[in-house]
Amino acid sequence: MTAYVRRAPADYPSGMSSAPVPTTASARTPAYRRLSVAERRSQLLASALTLFAHRAPEDVSLDDVAEAAGVSRPLVYRYFPGGKQQLYEAALRSAADELERCFDEPPTGPLTERLGRALDRYLAFVDSHDTGFAALLQGGSVVSTSRTTAIVDEVRRSAAASILGHMPVSAPGPRLHLLVRMWIAAVEAASLIWLDEGKQPPAAELRDWLLDQFVAQLTASAASDAQTAEVLRSALALERADGPAGSLARRVLPVLGEAGRLR
Amino acid sequence: MTAYVRRAPADYPSGMSSAPVPTTASARTPAYRRLSVAERRSQLLASALTLFAHRAPEDVSLDDVAEAAGVSRPLVYRYFPGGKQQLYEAALRSAADELERCFDEPPTGPLTERLGRALDRYLAFVDSHDTGFAALLQGGSVVSTSRTTAIVDEVRRSAAASILGHMPVSAPGPRLHLLVRMWIAAVEAASLIWLDEGKQPPAAELRDWLLDQFVAQLTASAASDAQTAEVLRSALALERADGPAGSLARRVLPVLGEAGRLR
């Protein structure tokens, strides 16, 4: 998708064209593909994202990024004068945008099927950004700062808002909020464990299991919160017997024999 | 609990008694209580913990710790030559030990009641270490490193091992592991939200809600995993009708009317 466009100003981010650039660097490096500023920036970010996805941030150098993008290290610095930290944050910002889009889903059909499609996209993202995803969420990395934490938190909030937006309720109360944010935290934890265990079980199986968990958590919360009970009722009315909720209902009954005595 | 013991070697951690200490510092500061090395270290850690519990780590200085402990800054340095980072890690280590003890619970009685007592202790810990707890888990702090992350992860693993130890199974499989670690992640998220919301609802209500979630998650997982189903069966056999599981069973039935159609 990279267009080879020859035009000025190329390779000079706006406001930086007069910055002193070592001429030796330009002399030594091979002729650059002349991309527009936006194209070059995207290309560098894409190279950085690929590297950050497969190695811990501390194991990625600016030289690695330059090499992967087929450019010189000074060129990388021209676009990201803040060096690795700035590049990491920009790559993270771009990954965060991609993650947030996982939860874009039309508001039609059963809730579990919408959520299932979002989970499929989310798990595909985790799969393709494995090491970077783990480093990002596990924190304590040399490049994690309050800014990177804020980006991650924004993704969590955005995912929670998307999920709440799919619920048939105009003003979700504190229990629904808590429930959704707890489920998101649990899904994150499950993703990290999934990566740790060599991506076992298969993604589709993990998705079904996470959907089961969601339905169960919604049900338990409905047992003590009137608004959640109303959401559950409306959501169940749209579910299909051959969908995730129907499947769970049939599988749960046999394991609850012992509970009859507790009623 | 601070004992006033006069004895040598006081205020000199072992192996450091010959370290050069600025005499001006000792001359200027008020006469120290002569504590043993271990007592002084505990006292400094306790002061640091109290400060770290109520402020973000970046807002705590060594001077603050010295002042809170009623000692000089050089004395704090004598015990923690690595400065604030070392003191933070030592305080974190001590808090982690305390957190791990929350999950010590005799293996008798219904599972939900054991877990409920552990949650009571855990929420009391969160309540008393609020700001520090949040800073710790949210990461991105100036003092978070791979070592602090490792300490936090160790607490998570230890809590998971304790909870799995209460389950009537000798070798918990991957699904039970995943379930327990997901629940722990969800409880952490809930604790942070609880702190954010001014500790509402009351801790006992949050505890009951978290127990409901646990039972629901165990049940949903039992629907697709034979070992979890066996654990659920044995656990339910110990539950009391007037306990958490019985209460949930009675409250869940009325909200599941719509699900009957899905079977």
Coordinates of C-alpha atoms in Angstrom, one line a residue:
Chain A
M1 CA 0.0 0.0 0.0
T2 CA 3.1 2.3 0.1
A3 CA 2.8 4.8 -2.8
Y4 CA 6.1 6.0 -4.3
V5 CA 5.4 9.7 -4.7
R6 CA 8.1 12.2 -5.6
R7 CA 7.3 15.6 -4.3
A8 CA 8.6 18.2 -1.9
P9 CA 8.6 18.6 1.0
A10 CA 9.7 15.0 1.4
D11 CA 11.2 13.5 4.4
Y12 CA 11.0 16.7 6.4
P13 CA 8.2 16.8 8.9
S14 CA 6.5 20.2 8.9
G15 CA 8.3 22.8 10.9
M16 CA 11.5 20.8 10.8
S17 CA 12.7 21.4 7.3
S18 CA 15.2 23.9 8.6
A19 CA 16.5 21.7 11.4
P20 CA 20.2 21.0 11.1
V21 CA 20.6 17.6 9.6
P22 CA 24.1 16.1 9.4
T23 CA 24.9 16.0 5.7
T24 CA 27.2 13.0 6.2
A25 CA 24.2 11.0 7.1
S26 CA 22.4 11.8 3.9
A27 CA 25.6 11.2 1.9
R28 CA 26.2 7.8 3.5
T29 CA 22.7 6.3 3.3
P30 CA 21.2 4.8 0.2
A31 CA 18.9 7.0 -1.8
Y32 CA 15.6 7.2 0.1
R33 CA 12.3 6.4 -1.6
R34 CA 10.9 9.9 -1.7
L35 CA 7.7 9.6 0.3
S36 CA 5.5 12.4 1.5
V37 CA 5.9 13.3 5.2
A38 CA 2.7 11.5 6.1
E39 CA 3.7 8.5 4.1
R40 CA 7.1 8.3 5.6
R41 CA 5.8 8.7 9.1
S42 CA 3.3 5.9 8.5
Q43 CA 6.0 3.7 7.1
L44 CA 8.3 4.3 10.1
L45 CA 5.4 3.7 12.5
A46 CA 4.5 0.4 10.7
S47 CA 8.1 -0.8 11.0
A48 CA 8.3 0.2 14.6
L49 CA 5.0 -1.5 15.4
T50 CA 6.1 -4.7 13.8
L51 CA 9.3 -4.6 15.9
F52 CA 7.5 -3.7 19.1
A53 CA 5.0 -6.4 18.5
H54 CA 7.6 -9.2 18.5
R55 CA 10.1 -7.9 21.0
A56 CA 10.1 -6.3 24.4
P57 CA 10.5 -2.5 24.0
E58 CA 13.9 -2.6 25.7
D59 CA 15.1 -5.0 22.9
V60 CA 14.2 -2.6 20.1
S61 CA 16.7 0.1 19.1
L62 CA 16.3 3.1 16.7
D63 CA 18.8 1.3 14.5
D64 CA 16.5 -1.7 14.3
V65 CA 13.7 0.6 13.2
A66 CA 15.8 2.4 10.6
E67 CA 17.0 -0.9 9.3
A68 CA 13.5 -2.4 9.1
A69 CA 12.3 0.7 7.3
G70 CA 15.3 0.8 5.0
V71 CA 16.3 4.3 6.0
S72 CA 19.0 6.0 8.1
R73 CA 18.9 6.4 11.8
P74 CA 19.1 10.3 11.4
L75 CA 15.9 10.1 9.2
V76 CA 14.1 8.2 12.0
Y77 CA 15.3 11.0 14.4
R78 CA 14.1 13.7 12.1
Y79 CA 10.6 12.3 12.4
F80 CA 10.8 11.3 16.0
P81 CA 13.2 13.7 17.7
G82 CA 12.2 12.3 21.0
G83 CA 13.9 9.0 20.0
K84 CA 12.7 5.6 21.0
Q85 CA 10.3 6.9 23.7
Q86 CA 8.5 9.1 21.2
L87 CA 8.4 6.3 18.6
Y88 CA 7.1 3.9 21.1
E89 CA 4.3 6.2 22.2
A90 CA 3.4 6.9 18.6
A91 CA 3.3 3.2 17.8
L92 CA 1.3 2.6 20.9
R93 CA -1.2 5.3 20.0
S94 CA -1.6 3.7 16.6
A95 CA -2.0 0.2 18.1
A96 CA -4.5 1.7 20.5
D97 CA -6.6 3.1 17.7
E98 CA -6.6 -0.3 16.0
L99 CA -7.6 -2.0 19.3
E100 CA -10.5 0.5 19.8
R101 CA -11.8 -0.3 16.3
C102 CA -12.1 -4.0 17.3
F103 CA -15.1 -3.0 19.3
D104 CA -16.9 -1.2 16.5
E105 CA -19.9 -3.4 15.8
P106 CA -23.3 -2.6 14.3
P107 CA -26.0 -2.6 17.1
T108 CA -28.1 -5.4 15.6
G109 CA -28.6 -9.0 16.4
P110 CA -28.1 -10.9 19.7
L111 CA -25.7 -9.2 22.2
T112 CA -23.5 -12.4 22.5
E113 CA -23.0 -12.5 18.7
R114 CA -22.0 -8.9 18.6
L115 CA -19.6 -9.4 21.4
G116 CA -18.3 -12.6 19.8
R117 CA -17.3 -10.7 16.6
A118 CA -15.6 -8.0 18.7
L119 CA -13.7 -10.7 20.6
D120 CA -12.7 -12.4 17.3
R121 CA -11.1 -9.1 16.2
Y122 CA -9.6 -8.5 19.6
L123 CA -8.0 -12.0 19.8
A124 CA -6.6 -11.5 16.2
F125 CA -5.0 -8.3 17.4
V126 CA -3.5 -10.0 20.4
D127 CA -2.3 -12.9 18.2
S128 CA -0.5 -10.5 15.8
H129 CA 1.0 -8.2 18.4
D130 CA 1.9 -10.9 21.0
T131 CA 5.1 -9.8 22.6
G132 CA 4.3 -6.1 22.3
F133 CA 0.8 -6.7 23.7
A134 CA 2.2 -8.5 26.7
A135 CA 5.0 -6.0 27.4
L136 CA 2.4 -3.2 27.1
L137 CA 0.0 -4.6 29.6
Q138 CA 2.5 -6.1 32.0
G139 CA 4.0 -2.6 32.7
G140 CA 7.3 -2.1 34.4
S141 CA 8.9 -1.8 31.0
V142 CA 11.6 0.8 30.5
V143 CA 9.3 2.7 28.2
S144 CA 6.2 2.7 30.3
T145 CA 5.3 6.1 31.7
S146 CA 2.2 7.9 32.9
R147 CA 1.5 8.8 29.2
T148 CA 1.6 5.2 28.0
T149 CA -0.5 4.1 31.0
A150 CA -3.0 6.8 30.0
I151 CA -3.2 5.5 26.4
V152 CA -3.8 1.9 27.7
D153 CA -6.5 3.2 30.1
E154 CA -8.1 5.1 27.3
V155 CA -8.5 1.9 25.3
R156 CA -10.0 0.2 28.3
R157 CA -12.5 3.0 28.8
S158 CA -13.3 3.1 25.1
A159 CA -13.9 -0.6 25.0
A160 CA -16.2 -0.4 28.1
A161 CA -18.1 2.5 26.5
S162 CA -18.6 0.4 23.3
I163 CA -19.8 -2.6 25.2
L164 CA -22.2 -0.5 27.3
G165 CA -23.4 1.1 24.1
H166 CA -24.6 -2.3 22.9
M167 CA -26.7 -2.7 26.0
P168 CA -30.4 -1.8 25.8
V169 CA -30.1 1.0 28.4
S170 CA -29.7 4.7 28.1
A171 CA -27.9 5.5 31.3
P172 CA -25.9 2.5 32.6
G173 CA -25.6 2.6 36.4
P174 CA -22.5 1.9 38.6
R175 CA -23.1 -1.9 38.7
L176 CA -23.2 -2.3 34.9
H177 CA -20.1 -0.1 34.6
L178 CA -18.3 -2.2 37.2
L179 CA -19.4 -5.4 35.5
V180 CA -18.2 -4.4 32.1
R181 CA -14.8 -3.1 33.4
M182 CA -14.3 -6.2 35.4
W183 CA -15.0 -8.4 32.4
I184 CA -12.5 -6.3 30.3
A185 CA -9.9 -6.8 33.0
A186 CA -10.6 -10.5 33.0
V187 CA -10.4 -10.7 29.2
E188 CA -7.0 -8.9 29.3
A189 CA -5.7 -11.3 31.9
A190 CA -7.0 -14.2 29.8
S191 CA -5.2 -12.8 26.8
L192 CA -1.9 -12.7 28.6
I193 CA -2.3 -16.2 29.9
W194 CA -3.2 -17.3 26.4
L195 CA 0.0 -15.9 25.0
D196 CA 2.0 -17.4 27.9
E197 CA 0.5 -20.8 27.1
G198 CA 1.5 -20.8 23.4
K199 CA -2.0 -19.6 22.3
Q200 CA -3.8 -22.6 23.7
P201 CA -6.8 -23.2 23.5
P202 CA -7.5 -22.1 19.9
A203 CA -8.8 -18.5 19.7
A204 CA -12.4 -19.6 18.8
E205 CA -12.6 -21.8 21.9
L206 CA -11.2 -19.0 24.1
R207 CA -13.8 -16.6 22.6
D208 CA -16.7 -19.0 23.4
W209 CA -15.4 -19.4 26.9
L210 CA -15.1 -15.6 27.4
L211 CA -18.6 -15.2 26.1
D212 CA -19.8 -17.9 28.6
Q213 CA -18.1 -15.9 31.3
F214 CA -19.8 -12.7 30.2
V215 CA -23.3 -14.2 30.2
A216 CA -22.6 -15.7 33.7
Q217 CA -21.3 -12.5 35.1
L218 CA -24.2 -10.5 33.7
T219 CA -26.6 -13.1 35.2
A220 CA -25.0 -13.0 38.6
S221 CA -25.0 -9.2 38.6
A222 CA -28.7 -9.2 37.5
A223 CA -29.4 -11.2 40.7
S224 CA -28.6 -8.1 42.8
D225 CA -29.1 -5.1 40.5
A226 CA -32.5 -4.1 39.0
Q227 CA -31.0 -2.3 36.0
T228 CA -28.8 -5.2 35.1
A229 CA -31.8 -7.6 35.4
E230 CA -33.6 -5.4 32.9
V231 CA -30.7 -5.5 30.5
L232 CA -30.4 -9.2 30.9
R233 CA -34.1 -9.7 30.2
S234 CA -34.0 -7.5 27.0
A235 CA -30.7 -9.1 25.9
L236 CA -32.0 -12.7 26.4
A237 CA -35.1 -11.8 24.3
L238 CA -32.9 -11.3 21.3
E239 CA -30.7 -14.5 21.9
R240 CA -31.2 -17.5 19.7
A241 CA -31.5 -21.0 21.0
D242 CA -28.6 -22.1 18.7
G243 CA -26.5 -19.0 19.8
P244 CA -24.0 -18.6 22.6
A245 CA -26.6 -18.0 25.4
G246 CA -28.7 -20.9 24.3
S247 CA -25.7 -23.2 24.2
L248 CA -24.6 -22.1 27.7
A249 CA -28.1 -22.5 29.1
R250 CA -28.2 -26.1 27.9
R251 CA -24.7 -26.9 29.2
V252 CA -25.2 -25.2 32.6
L253 CA -28.3 -27.2 33.7
P254 CA -26.5 -30.5 34.1
V255 CA -23.8 -29.1 36.3
L256 CA -26.2 -27.4 38.7
G257 CA -27.9 -30.6 40.1
E258 CA -26.3 -30.0 43.5
A259 CA -27.6 -26.4 43.6
G260 CA -31.3 -27.5 43.7
R261 CA -31.0 -28.3 47.4
L262 CA -29.8 -24.7 48.1
R263 CA -32.9 -22.9 46.9
Chain B
M1 CA 5.0 -1.8 69.6
T2 CA 8.3 0.1 69.2
A3 CA 10.7 -1.2 71.9
Y4 CA 13.3 1.2 73.3
V5 CA 16.3 -0.9 73.4
R6 CA 19.8 0.5 74.2
R7 CA 22.4 -1.7 72.8
A8 CA 25.2 -1.8 70.2
P9 CA 25.3 -2.1 67.3
A10 CA 22.4 0.3 67.0
D11 CA 21.5 2.2 63.8
Y12 CA 24.2 0.5 61.9
P13 CA 23.0 -2.2 59.5
S14 CA 25.4 -5.2 59.6
G15 CA 28.4 -4.7 57.5
M16 CA 27.9 -1.0 57.3
S17 CA 29.1 0.1 60.8
S18 CA 32.4 1.2 59.3
A19 CA 30.9 3.2 56.4
P20 CA 31.8 6.9 56.5
V21 CA 28.9 8.7 58.1
P22 CA 28.9 12.6 58.1
T23 CA 29.4 13.5 61.7
T24 CA 27.5 16.8 61.1
A25 CA 24.3 14.8 60.5
S26 CA 24.5 13.0 63.8
A27 CA 25.4 16.2 65.6
R28 CA 22.5 18.2 64.1
T29 CA 19.7 15.7 64.5
P30 CA 17.9 15.0 67.8
A31 CA 19.1 12.1 69.8
Y32 CA 17.9 8.9 68.2
R33 CA 15.9 6.3 70.0
R34 CA 18.5 3.5 70.1
L35 CA 16.8 0.7 68.3
S36 CA 18.3 -2.5 67.0
V37 CA 19.0 -2.7 63.3
A38 CA 16.0 -4.8 62.7
E39 CA 13.7 -2.6 64.8
R40 CA 15.0 0.6 63.0
R41 CA 14.6 -1.0 59.6
S42 CA 11.0 -2.0 60.5
Q43 CA 10.3 1.5 61.8
L44 CA 11.6 3.1 58.6
L45 CA 9.6 0.7 56.5
A46 CA 6.4 1.3 58.4
S47 CA 6.8 5.1 58.0
A48 CA 7.5 4.7 54.3
L49 CA 4.6 2.3 53.9
T50 CA 2.2 4.8 55.5
L51 CA 3.5 7.6 53.2
F52 CA 3.4 5.4 50.0
A53 CA -0.1 4.3 51.0
H54 CA -1.5 7.8 50.9
R55 CA 0.5 9.5 48.2
A56 CA 1.7 8.6 44.7
P57 CA 5.4 7.3 44.9
E58 CA 6.6 10.4 43.0
D59 CA 5.2 12.6 45.8
V60 CA 7.1 10.9 48.6
S61 CA 10.7 12.1 49.3
L62 CA 13.4 10.6 51.5
D63 CA 13.0 13.7 53.7
D64 CA 9.4 12.9 54.2
V65 CA 10.3 9.4 55.3
A66 CA 13.0 10.8 57.6
E67 CA 10.6 13.3 59.1
A68 CA 7.8 10.8 59.6
A69 CA 10.2 8.4 61.3
G70 CA 11.7 11.2 63.4
V71 CA 15.2 10.5 62.2
S72 CA 17.7 12.2 59.9
R73 CA 17.9 11.8 56.2
P74 CA 21.4 10.3 56.4
L75 CA 20.1 7.6 58.7
V76 CA 17.5 6.7 56.2
Y77 CA 20.3 6.4 53.6
R78 CA 22.3 4.3 55.9
Y79 CA 19.6 1.7 55.9
F80 CA 18.5 2.2 52.3
P81 CA 21.6 3.2 50.4
G82 CA 19.7 2.8 47.1
G83 CA 17.5 5.7 48.2
K84 CA 13.8 6.0 47.4
Q85 CA 13.8 3.2 44.8
Q86 CA 15.2 0.8 47.4
L87 CA 12.9 2.0 50.1
Y88 CA 9.9 1.7 47.7
E89 CA 10.8 -1.8 46.7
A90 CA 11.3 -2.8 50.4
A91 CA 7.9 -1.2 51.3
L92 CA 6.3 -3.0 48.4
R93 CA 7.8 -6.3 49.4
S94 CA 6.4 -5.8 52.9
A95 CA 3.0 -4.8 51.6
A96 CA 3.1 -7.8 49.2
D97 CA 3.8 -10.2 52.2
E98 CA 0.8 -8.6 54.0
L99 CA -1.4 -9.0 50.9
E100 CA -0.4 -12.7 50.5
R101 CA -1.4 -13.3 54.1
C102 CA -5.0 -12.1 53.3
F103 CA -5.5 -15.4 51.4
D104 CA -4.3 -17.6 54.3
E105 CA -7.5 -19.4 55.3
P106 CA -8.1 -22.8 57.0
P107 CA -9.4 -25.3 54.5
T108 CA -12.7 -26.0 56.2
G109 CA -16.3 -25.0 55.6
P110 CA -18.0 -23.9 52.4
L111 CA -15.7 -22.5 49.7
T112 CA -17.7 -19.2 49.4
E113 CA -17.3 -18.6 53.1
R114 CA -13.6 -19.1 53.0
L115 CA -13.3 -16.9 50.0
G116 CA -15.5 -14.3 51.6
R117 CA -13.2 -14.0 54.6
A118 CA -10.2 -13.7 52.3
L119 CA -12.0 -10.9 50.4
D120 CA -12.8 -9.1 53.7
R121 CA -9.1 -9.1 54.6
Y122 CA -8.1 -8.1 51.0
L123 CA -10.6 -5.2 50.9
A124 CA -9.5 -4.0 54.3
F125 CA -5.9 -3.9 52.9
V126 CA -7.1 -2.0 49.8
D127 CA -9.0 0.4 52.1
S128 CA -5.9 1.2 54.2
H129 CA -3.4 1.4 51.4
D130 CA -5.7 3.2 48.9
T131 CA -3.5 5.7 47.0
G132 CA -0.4 3.4 47.2
F133 CA -2.4 0.4 46.1
A134 CA -3.8 2.3 43.0
A135 CA -0.4 3.6 42.1
L136 CA 1.1 0.2 42.4
L137 CA -1.4 -1.5 40.2
Q138 CA -1.8 1.2 37.6
G139 CA 1.9 1.1 36.8
G140 CA 3.6 3.8 34.7
S141 CA 4.8 5.2 38.0
V142 CA 8.3 6.7 38.2
V143 CA 9.3 3.9 40.6
S144 CA 7.8 1.0 38.7
T145 CA 10.4 -1.3 37.3
S146 CA 10.6 -4.9 36.2
R147 CA 11.4 -5.7 39.8
T148 CA 8.3 -4.1 41.2
T149 CA 6.2 -5.7 38.4
A150 CA 7.7 -9.1 39.5
I151 CA 6.6 -8.5 43.1
V152 CA 3.1 -7.7 42.0
D153 CA 3.0 -10.7 39.8
E154 CA 4.2 -12.9 42.6
V155 CA 1.3 -11.7 44.8
R156 CA -1.1 -12.6 42.0
R157 CA 0.4 -16.0 41.5
S158 CA 0.4 -16.6 45.3
A159 CA -3.3 -15.6 45.6
A160 CA -4.2 -17.9 42.7
A161 CA -2.3 -20.8 44.3
S162 CA -4.1 -20.1 47.6
I163 CA -7.5 -20.1 45.9
L164 CA -6.7 -23.2 43.9
G165 CA -5.5 -24.9 47.1
H166 CA -9.0 -24.5 48.5
M167 CA -10.6 -26.4 45.6
P168 CA -11.2 -30.1 46.1
V169 CA -8.8 -31.1 43.3
S170 CA -5.2 -32.3 43.5
A171 CA -3.9 -31.1 40.1
P172 CA -5.9 -28.1 38.8
G173 CA -6.0 -28.1 35.0
P174 CA -5.6 -25.1 32.6
R175 CA -9.2 -24.0 32.7
L176 CA -9.3 -23.8 36.5
H177 CA -6.1 -21.8 36.5
L178 CA -7.4 -19.5 33.8
L179 CA -10.7 -19.0 35.7
V180 CA -9.0 -18.2 39.0
R181 CA -6.5 -15.8 37.4
M182 CA -9.3 -14.1 35.5
W183 CA -11.3 -13.7 38.7
I184 CA -8.3 -12.2 40.5
A185 CA -7.7 -9.7 37.6
A186 CA -11.4 -8.8 37.8
V187 CA -11.2 -8.3 41.6
E188 CA -8.2 -6.1 41.1
A189 CA -10.1 -4.0 38.6
A190 CA -13.1 -3.8 40.9
S191 CA -10.8 -2.6 43.8
L192 CA -9.4 0.2 41.7
I193 CA -12.9 1.3 40.6
W194 CA -14.0 1.0 44.2
L195 CA -11.2 3.4 45.3
D196 CA -12.1 5.7 42.3
E197 CA -15.7 5.9 43.4
G198 CA -15.0 6.9 47.0
K199 CA -15.2 3.3 48.3
Q200 CA -18.8 2.8 47.2
P201 CA -20.7 0.5 47.6
P202 CA -19.7 -0.5 51.2
A203 CA -17.0 -3.2 51.3
A204 CA -19.3 -5.9 52.5
E205 CA -21.6 -5.3 49.6
L206 CA -18.7 -5.4 47.1
R207 CA -17.5 -8.6 48.7
D208 CA -20.9 -10.3 48.3
W209 CA -21.0 -9.1 44.7
L210 CA -17.5 -10.5 44.0
L211 CA -18.5 -13.8 45.5
D212 CA -21.6 -13.9 43.2
Q213 CA -19.3 -13.3 40.3
F214 CA -17.0 -16.1 41.4
V215 CA -19.8 -18.6 41.7
A216 CA -21.2 -17.6 38.3
Q217 CA -17.8 -17.8 36.6
L218 CA -17.1 -21.2 38.2
T219 CA -20.5 -22.4 37.0
A220 CA -20.1 -21.1 33.4
S221 CA -16.7 -22.7 33.3
A222 CA -18.1 -26.0 34.6
A223 CA -20.4 -26.0 31.6
S224 CA -17.4 -26.6 29.3
D225 CA -14.8 -28.3 31.5
A226 CA -15.2 -31.6 33.2
Q227 CA -12.7 -30.9 36.0
T228 CA -14.4 -27.6 36.9
A229 CA -17.7 -29.4 36.9
E230 CA -16.4 -31.8 39.4
V231 CA -15.0 -29.0 41.6
L232 CA -18.4 -27.2 41.4
R233 CA -20.2 -30.4 42.4
S234 CA -18.0 -31.0 45.4
A235 CA -18.0 -27.3 46.4
L236 CA -21.8 -27.0 46.2
A237 CA -22.1 -30.1 48.4
L238 CA -20.5 -28.1 51.2
E239 CA -22.5 -24.9 50.7
R240 CA -25.3 -23.9 53.0
A241 CA -28.7 -22.8 51.8
D242 CA -28.3 -19.6 53.9
G243 CA -24.7 -19.0 52.6
P244 CA -23.6 -17.0 49.5
A245 CA -24.2 -19.8 47.0
G246 CA -27.7 -20.4 48.3
S247 CA -28.5 -16.8 48.3
L248 CA -27.3 -16.4 44.7
A249 CA -29.3 -19.5 43.6
R250 CA -32.5 -18.0 44.9
R251 CA -31.8 -14.5 43.4
V252 CA -30.8 -15.9 40.0
L253 CA -33.9 -17.9 39.3
P254 CA -36.3 -14.9 38.9
V255 CA -34.0 -13.1 36.4
L256 CA -33.7 -16.2 34.2
G257 CA -37.3 -16.4 33.1
E258 CA -36.5 -15.4 29.5
A259 CA -33.7 -18.1 29.3
G260 CA -36.2 -21.0 29.5
R261 CA -37.1 -20.6 25.9
L262 CA -33.4 -21.0 24.9
R263 CA -32.9 -24.6 26.3

